[in-house]
XYZ file of C-alpha atoms in Angstrom:
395
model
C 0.000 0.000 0.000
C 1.210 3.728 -0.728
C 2.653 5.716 1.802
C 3.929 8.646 -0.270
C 1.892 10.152 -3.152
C 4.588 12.237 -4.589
C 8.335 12.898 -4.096
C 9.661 16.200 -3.498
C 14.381 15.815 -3.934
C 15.811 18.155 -2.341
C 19.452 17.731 -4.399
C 22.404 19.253 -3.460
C 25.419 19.027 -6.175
C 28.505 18.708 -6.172
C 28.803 16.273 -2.869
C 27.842 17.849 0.628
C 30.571 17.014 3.476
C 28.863 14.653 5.873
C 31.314 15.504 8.671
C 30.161 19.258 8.666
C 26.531 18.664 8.543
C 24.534 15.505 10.020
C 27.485 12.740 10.825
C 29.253 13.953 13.577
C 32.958 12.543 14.210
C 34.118 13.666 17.846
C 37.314 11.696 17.378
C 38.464 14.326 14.447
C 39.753 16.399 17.003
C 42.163 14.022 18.548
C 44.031 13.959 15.140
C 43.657 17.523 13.783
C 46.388 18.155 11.594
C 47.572 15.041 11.669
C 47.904 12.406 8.901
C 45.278 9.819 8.405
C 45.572 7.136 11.032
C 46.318 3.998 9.333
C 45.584 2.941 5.301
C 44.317 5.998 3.576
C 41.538 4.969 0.713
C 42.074 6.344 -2.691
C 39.676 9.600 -3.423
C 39.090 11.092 -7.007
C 42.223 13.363 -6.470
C 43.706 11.196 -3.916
C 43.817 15.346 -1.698
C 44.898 13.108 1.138
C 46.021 16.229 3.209
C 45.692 15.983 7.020
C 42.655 15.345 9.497
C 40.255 17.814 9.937
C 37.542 18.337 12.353
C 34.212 19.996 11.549
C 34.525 23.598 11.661
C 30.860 23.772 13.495
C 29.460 22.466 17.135
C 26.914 19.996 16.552
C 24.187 20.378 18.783
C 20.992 17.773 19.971
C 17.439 18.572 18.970
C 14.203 17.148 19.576
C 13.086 14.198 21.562
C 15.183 11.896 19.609
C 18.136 13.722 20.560
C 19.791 13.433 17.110
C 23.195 15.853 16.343
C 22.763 18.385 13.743
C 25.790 20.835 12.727
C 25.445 24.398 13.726
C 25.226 24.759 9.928
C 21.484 23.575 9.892
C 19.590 24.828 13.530
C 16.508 24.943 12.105
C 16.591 21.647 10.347
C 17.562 20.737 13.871
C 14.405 21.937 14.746
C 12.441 19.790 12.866
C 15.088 16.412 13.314
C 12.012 14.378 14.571
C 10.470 13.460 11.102
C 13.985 12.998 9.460
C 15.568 9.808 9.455
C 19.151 10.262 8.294
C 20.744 7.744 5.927
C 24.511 7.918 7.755
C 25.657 5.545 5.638
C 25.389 6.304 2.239
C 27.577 4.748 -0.630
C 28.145 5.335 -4.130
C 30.084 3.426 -7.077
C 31.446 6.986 -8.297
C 33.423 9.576 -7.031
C 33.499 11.700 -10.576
C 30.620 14.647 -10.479
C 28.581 13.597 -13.612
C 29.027 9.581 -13.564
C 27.852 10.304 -9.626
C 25.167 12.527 -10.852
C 23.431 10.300 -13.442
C 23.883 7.268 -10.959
C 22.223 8.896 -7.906
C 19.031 10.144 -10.688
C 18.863 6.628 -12.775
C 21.118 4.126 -11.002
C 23.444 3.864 -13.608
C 26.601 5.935 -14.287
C 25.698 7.363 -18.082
C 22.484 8.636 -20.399
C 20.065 6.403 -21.628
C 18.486 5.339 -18.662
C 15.490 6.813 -17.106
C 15.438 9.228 -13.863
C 13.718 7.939 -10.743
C 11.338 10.909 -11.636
C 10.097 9.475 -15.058
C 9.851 6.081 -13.219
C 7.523 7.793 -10.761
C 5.292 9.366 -13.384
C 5.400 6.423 -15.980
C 4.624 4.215 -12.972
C 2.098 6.633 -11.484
C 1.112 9.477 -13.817
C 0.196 12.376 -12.634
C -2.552 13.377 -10.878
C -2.853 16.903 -12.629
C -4.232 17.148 -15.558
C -2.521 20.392 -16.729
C 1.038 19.875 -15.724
C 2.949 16.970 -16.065
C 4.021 14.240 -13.679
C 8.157 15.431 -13.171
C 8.913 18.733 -12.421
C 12.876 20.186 -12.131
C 12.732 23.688 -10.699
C 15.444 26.183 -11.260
C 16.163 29.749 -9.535
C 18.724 32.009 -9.047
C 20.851 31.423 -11.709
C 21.732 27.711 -10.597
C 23.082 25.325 -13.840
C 22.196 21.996 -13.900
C 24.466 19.631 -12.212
C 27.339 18.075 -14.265
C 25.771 15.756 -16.676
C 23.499 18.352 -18.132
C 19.370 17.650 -18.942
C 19.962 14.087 -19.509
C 19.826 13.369 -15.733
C 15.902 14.278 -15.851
C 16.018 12.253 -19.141
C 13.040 9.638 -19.925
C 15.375 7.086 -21.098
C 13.603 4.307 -23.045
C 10.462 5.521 -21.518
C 7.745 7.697 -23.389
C 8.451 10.594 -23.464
C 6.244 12.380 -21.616
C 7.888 10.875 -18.605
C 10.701 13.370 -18.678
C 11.211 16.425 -16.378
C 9.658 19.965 -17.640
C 12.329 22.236 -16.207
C 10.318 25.193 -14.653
C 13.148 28.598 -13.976
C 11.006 29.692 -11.066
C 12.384 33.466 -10.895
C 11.980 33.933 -14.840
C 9.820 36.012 -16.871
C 9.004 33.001 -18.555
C 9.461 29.949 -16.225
C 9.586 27.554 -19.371
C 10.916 28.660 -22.771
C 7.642 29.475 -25.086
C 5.060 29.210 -22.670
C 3.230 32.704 -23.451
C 0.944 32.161 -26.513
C 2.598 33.955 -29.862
C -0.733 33.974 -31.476
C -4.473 34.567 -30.329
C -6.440 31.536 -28.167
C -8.331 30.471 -30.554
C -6.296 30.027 -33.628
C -3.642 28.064 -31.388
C -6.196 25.514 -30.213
C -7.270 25.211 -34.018
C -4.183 24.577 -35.355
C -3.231 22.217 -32.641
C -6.596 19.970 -33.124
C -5.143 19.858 -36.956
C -2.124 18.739 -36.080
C -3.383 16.621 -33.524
C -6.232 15.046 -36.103
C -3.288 14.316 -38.762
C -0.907 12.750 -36.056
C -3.361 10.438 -34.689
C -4.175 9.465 -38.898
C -0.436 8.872 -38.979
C -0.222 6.841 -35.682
C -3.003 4.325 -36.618
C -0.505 3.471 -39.713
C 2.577 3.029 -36.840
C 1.193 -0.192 -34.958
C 0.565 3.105 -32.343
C 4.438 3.762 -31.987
C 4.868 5.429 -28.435
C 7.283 8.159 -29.534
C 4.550 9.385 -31.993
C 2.096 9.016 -29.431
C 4.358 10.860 -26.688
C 4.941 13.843 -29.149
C 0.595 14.192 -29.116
C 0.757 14.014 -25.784
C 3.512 16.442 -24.902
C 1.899 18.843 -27.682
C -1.290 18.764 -25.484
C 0.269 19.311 -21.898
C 2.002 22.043 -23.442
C -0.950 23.770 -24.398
C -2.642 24.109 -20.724
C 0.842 24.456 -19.069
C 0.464 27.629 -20.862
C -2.336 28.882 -18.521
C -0.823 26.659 -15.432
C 2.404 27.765 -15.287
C 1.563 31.309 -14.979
C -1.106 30.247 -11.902
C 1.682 28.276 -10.520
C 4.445 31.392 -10.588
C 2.241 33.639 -9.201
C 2.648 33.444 -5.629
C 1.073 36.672 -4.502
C -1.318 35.432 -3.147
C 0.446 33.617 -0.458
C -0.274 35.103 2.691
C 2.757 37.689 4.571
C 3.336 34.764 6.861
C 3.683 32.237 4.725
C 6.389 34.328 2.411
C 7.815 35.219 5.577
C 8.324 31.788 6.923
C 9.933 30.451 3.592
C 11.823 33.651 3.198
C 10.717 35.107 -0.109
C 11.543 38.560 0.260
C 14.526 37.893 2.291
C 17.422 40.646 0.962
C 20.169 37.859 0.849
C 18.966 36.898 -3.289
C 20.629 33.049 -3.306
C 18.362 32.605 0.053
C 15.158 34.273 -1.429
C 15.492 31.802 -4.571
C 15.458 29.074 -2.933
C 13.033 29.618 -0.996
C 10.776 30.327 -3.689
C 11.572 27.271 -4.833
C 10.926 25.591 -1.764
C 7.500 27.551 -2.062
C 6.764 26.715 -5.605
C 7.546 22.839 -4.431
C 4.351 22.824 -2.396
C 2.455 24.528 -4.261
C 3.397 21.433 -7.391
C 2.499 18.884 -4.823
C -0.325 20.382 -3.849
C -1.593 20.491 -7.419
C -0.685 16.743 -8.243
C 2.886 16.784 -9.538
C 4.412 13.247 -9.082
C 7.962 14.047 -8.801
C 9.596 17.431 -7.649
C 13.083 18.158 -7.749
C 14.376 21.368 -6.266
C 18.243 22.018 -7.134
C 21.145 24.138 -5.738
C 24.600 24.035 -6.407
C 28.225 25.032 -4.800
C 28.587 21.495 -2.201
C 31.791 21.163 -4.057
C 34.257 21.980 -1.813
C 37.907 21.927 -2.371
C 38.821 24.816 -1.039
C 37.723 27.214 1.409
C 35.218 24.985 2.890
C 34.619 26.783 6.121
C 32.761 30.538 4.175
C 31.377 28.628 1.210
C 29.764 26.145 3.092
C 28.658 29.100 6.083
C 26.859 30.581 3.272
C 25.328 27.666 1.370
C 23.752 26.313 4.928
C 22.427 30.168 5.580
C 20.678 29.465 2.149
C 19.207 26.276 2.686
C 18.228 25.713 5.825
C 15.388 28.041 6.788
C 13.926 27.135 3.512
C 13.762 23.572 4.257
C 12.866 23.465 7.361
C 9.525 26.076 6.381
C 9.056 23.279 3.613
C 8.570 20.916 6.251
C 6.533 23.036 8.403
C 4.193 24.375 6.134
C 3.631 20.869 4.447
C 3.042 19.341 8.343
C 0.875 22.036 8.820
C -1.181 21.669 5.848
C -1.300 17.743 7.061
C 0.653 16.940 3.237
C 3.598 15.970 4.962
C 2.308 12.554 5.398
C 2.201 11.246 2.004
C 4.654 13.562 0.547
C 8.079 11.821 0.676
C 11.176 14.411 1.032
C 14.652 13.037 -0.187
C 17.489 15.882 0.857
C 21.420 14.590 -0.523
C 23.526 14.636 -2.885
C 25.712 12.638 -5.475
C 28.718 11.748 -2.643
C 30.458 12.999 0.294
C 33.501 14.187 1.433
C 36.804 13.041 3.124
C 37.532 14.106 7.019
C 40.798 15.124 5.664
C 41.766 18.805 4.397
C 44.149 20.123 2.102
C 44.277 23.558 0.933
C 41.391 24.337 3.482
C 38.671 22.023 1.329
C 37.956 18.041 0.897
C 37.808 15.821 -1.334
C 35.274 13.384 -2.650
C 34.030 10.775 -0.951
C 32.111 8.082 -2.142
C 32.498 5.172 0.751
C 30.749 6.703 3.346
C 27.764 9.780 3.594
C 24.788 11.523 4.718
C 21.597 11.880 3.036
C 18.012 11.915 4.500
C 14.054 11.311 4.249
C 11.204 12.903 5.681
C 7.181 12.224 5.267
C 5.950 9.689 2.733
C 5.658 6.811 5.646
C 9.621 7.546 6.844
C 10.086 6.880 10.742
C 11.172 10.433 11.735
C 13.300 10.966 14.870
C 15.448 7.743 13.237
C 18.914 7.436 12.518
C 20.093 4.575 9.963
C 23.685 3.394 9.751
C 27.426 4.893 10.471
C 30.624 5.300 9.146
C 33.950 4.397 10.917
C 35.125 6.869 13.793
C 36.491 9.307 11.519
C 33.956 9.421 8.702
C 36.093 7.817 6.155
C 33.771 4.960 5.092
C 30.061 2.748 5.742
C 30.280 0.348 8.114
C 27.121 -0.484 9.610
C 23.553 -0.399 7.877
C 25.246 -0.059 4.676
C 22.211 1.548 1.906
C 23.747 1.465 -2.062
C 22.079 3.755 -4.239
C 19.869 0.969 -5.461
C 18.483 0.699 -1.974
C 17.545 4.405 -1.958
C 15.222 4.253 -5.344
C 14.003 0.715 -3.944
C 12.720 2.337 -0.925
C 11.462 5.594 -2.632
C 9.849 3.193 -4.813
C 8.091 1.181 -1.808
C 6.847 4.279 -0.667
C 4.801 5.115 -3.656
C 3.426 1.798 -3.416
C 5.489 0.643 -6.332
C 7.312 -2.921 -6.764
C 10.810 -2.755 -7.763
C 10.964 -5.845 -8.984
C 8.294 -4.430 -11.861
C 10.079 -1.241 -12.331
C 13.640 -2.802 -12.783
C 15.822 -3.122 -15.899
C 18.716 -4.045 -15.136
């Protein structure tokens, strides 16, 4: 039975350091500036460098008592519907290979996102926008790998992501009509009347089919978009608690994102992915990463709020991580990748909140209890929506 009825992935790029934000390592200190105590594993750049502790307290919060960095208080705050995944691995340490394996499972294109297995498994239960949704603000690029990490795959497709640019005049390319109402809707039922004539001569071939379809969501995303954008009328405390008109600009766009998110789910969308870049630290570690949690974390944690509040948060499944981790050594003031060992975490959707899942080794190095591979992670997502993975499998 479904616990989750749509997915809202929360991705960070570029490989958030577990040891600075939901794994603390205590025993960091007692080698700082030291090198590695015994073998050191081989990273991407093999930075091995020398140990170094979190640059932020880590504090307890709620009644489970879980440790959050200072990075994330008021994620902190709401620690007791998050279970965190501390033991995380990955078969990649490169950005893209890592990228396309945490969205499909496999390490290059051709395969279809967990997001168009959600919609081709589920559809959407909007009729005017479709069924995987990427949104985009502030100027943030897709994550190494490019568009065909939201790709369909073999799939119809329909099933890929519609990138919406939340903070754009025109949140996706050529939605305004160039020509008057009427004349658009006749010239689509033409076309529409002469592809279904050529589709009945096709055996019903599912890319012809996919085009009619996609032709037809386009048309009333052209009036749904728009609705969708227009967040006006959201009350003062509602902007206020997301942080919309905060005067930091990376903060306010996320937040809108964060905004727009519940507004999708609210309206049906399947699969939501929110994105935000700069977890790619190899230098300067302790500003960049200052700023990126002052960016994130209010907005997320008002995501979680208003979505508890609105009693969605129950069968709306949130997935926050991204494509690696990070080592617990330094060089040049940053880390490198780190693949063996790291933090992600769920919320809603059925998830046992207050929960913590696995560990790494004393230092944060690598997995070695509860271990969850990337193909556990889209099994369980899966579950949630009620799906079998055995159905939805190709291997």
């Amino acid at each position: 039975a479904p616990k989750a009825r749509s997915v809202i992935f929360l991705y960070m790029s570029g490989g958030v350091s577990h040891v600075d934000s939901f794994d603390h390592k205590p025993m960091l200190k007692k080698f700082e500036g030291k090198p590695m105590p015994g073998a050191v594993k081989k990273t991407q750049f093999n930075n091995n460098g020398t140990v170094q502790p979190s640059h932020w307290d880590f504090k307890r919060y709620g009644q489970s008592g879980i440790e959050v960095s200072d990075l994330f208080p008021q994620i902190g705050g709401v620690i007791d519907d998050i279970c965190q995944l501390r033991s995380m691995t990955a078969k990649f340490s490169e950005h893209a290979q890592g990228n396309f394996f945490m969205h499909s499972g496999f390490p290059f294109l051709g395969f279809p996102s967990a997001g168009a297995w959600t919609s081709y498994g589920l559809g959407s239960e909007s009729r005017d926008l479709p069924g995987y949704v990427v949104l985009q603000s502030g100027g943030a690029a897709t994550p190494h790998g490019g568009v065909g990490l939201f790709s369909n795959g073999f799939l119809p497709a329909q099933h890929q992501a519609s990138i919406v640019k939340a903070d754009e005049a025109e949140a996706v390319a050529n939605i305004r009509p160039r020509q008057p109402h009427d004349i658009q809707r006749r010239q689509l039922d033409f076309i529409g009347a002469m592809d279904r004539r050529f589709v009945s001569t096709t055996q019903h071939d599912m890319h012809v089919e996919a085009a009619i379809s996609n032709y037809e969501m386009a048309w009333r995303m052209q009036s749904a978009v728009p609705e969708l954008c227009e967040i006006s009328g959201e009350s003062a405390a509602t902007r206020r608690l997301y942080g919309v008109d905060d005067p930091e600009p990376n903060k306010a766009a996320y937040a809108r994102q964060c905004l727009l998110a519940r507004r999708l789910a609210e309206d049906g969308v399947r699969f939501i992915q929110i994105g935000v870049g700069g977890w790619d630290n190899h230098s300067n570690i302790q500003s960049s990463l200052q700023a990126k949690g002052a960016e994130i974390d209010g907005p997320i944690a008002a995501l979680m709020t208003d979505l508890k509040e609105r009693s969605m948060l129950e069968d709306t499944l949130i997935v926050w991580g991204g494509e690696f981790g990070r080592t617990p050594r330094s060089r040049n003031g940053g880390r490198d990748h780190n693949n063996k060992g790291f933090s992600m975490w769920l919320a809603g959707g059925g998830v046992k909140g207050g929960h913590r899942h696995g560990a790494t080794d004393d230092i944060g190095e690598e997995a070695v209890d509860g271990k969850v591979s990337m193909s556990d992670l889209h099994a369980t997502i899966l579950h949630l929506l009620g799906l079998k993975i055995e159905k939805l499998t190709y291997p």
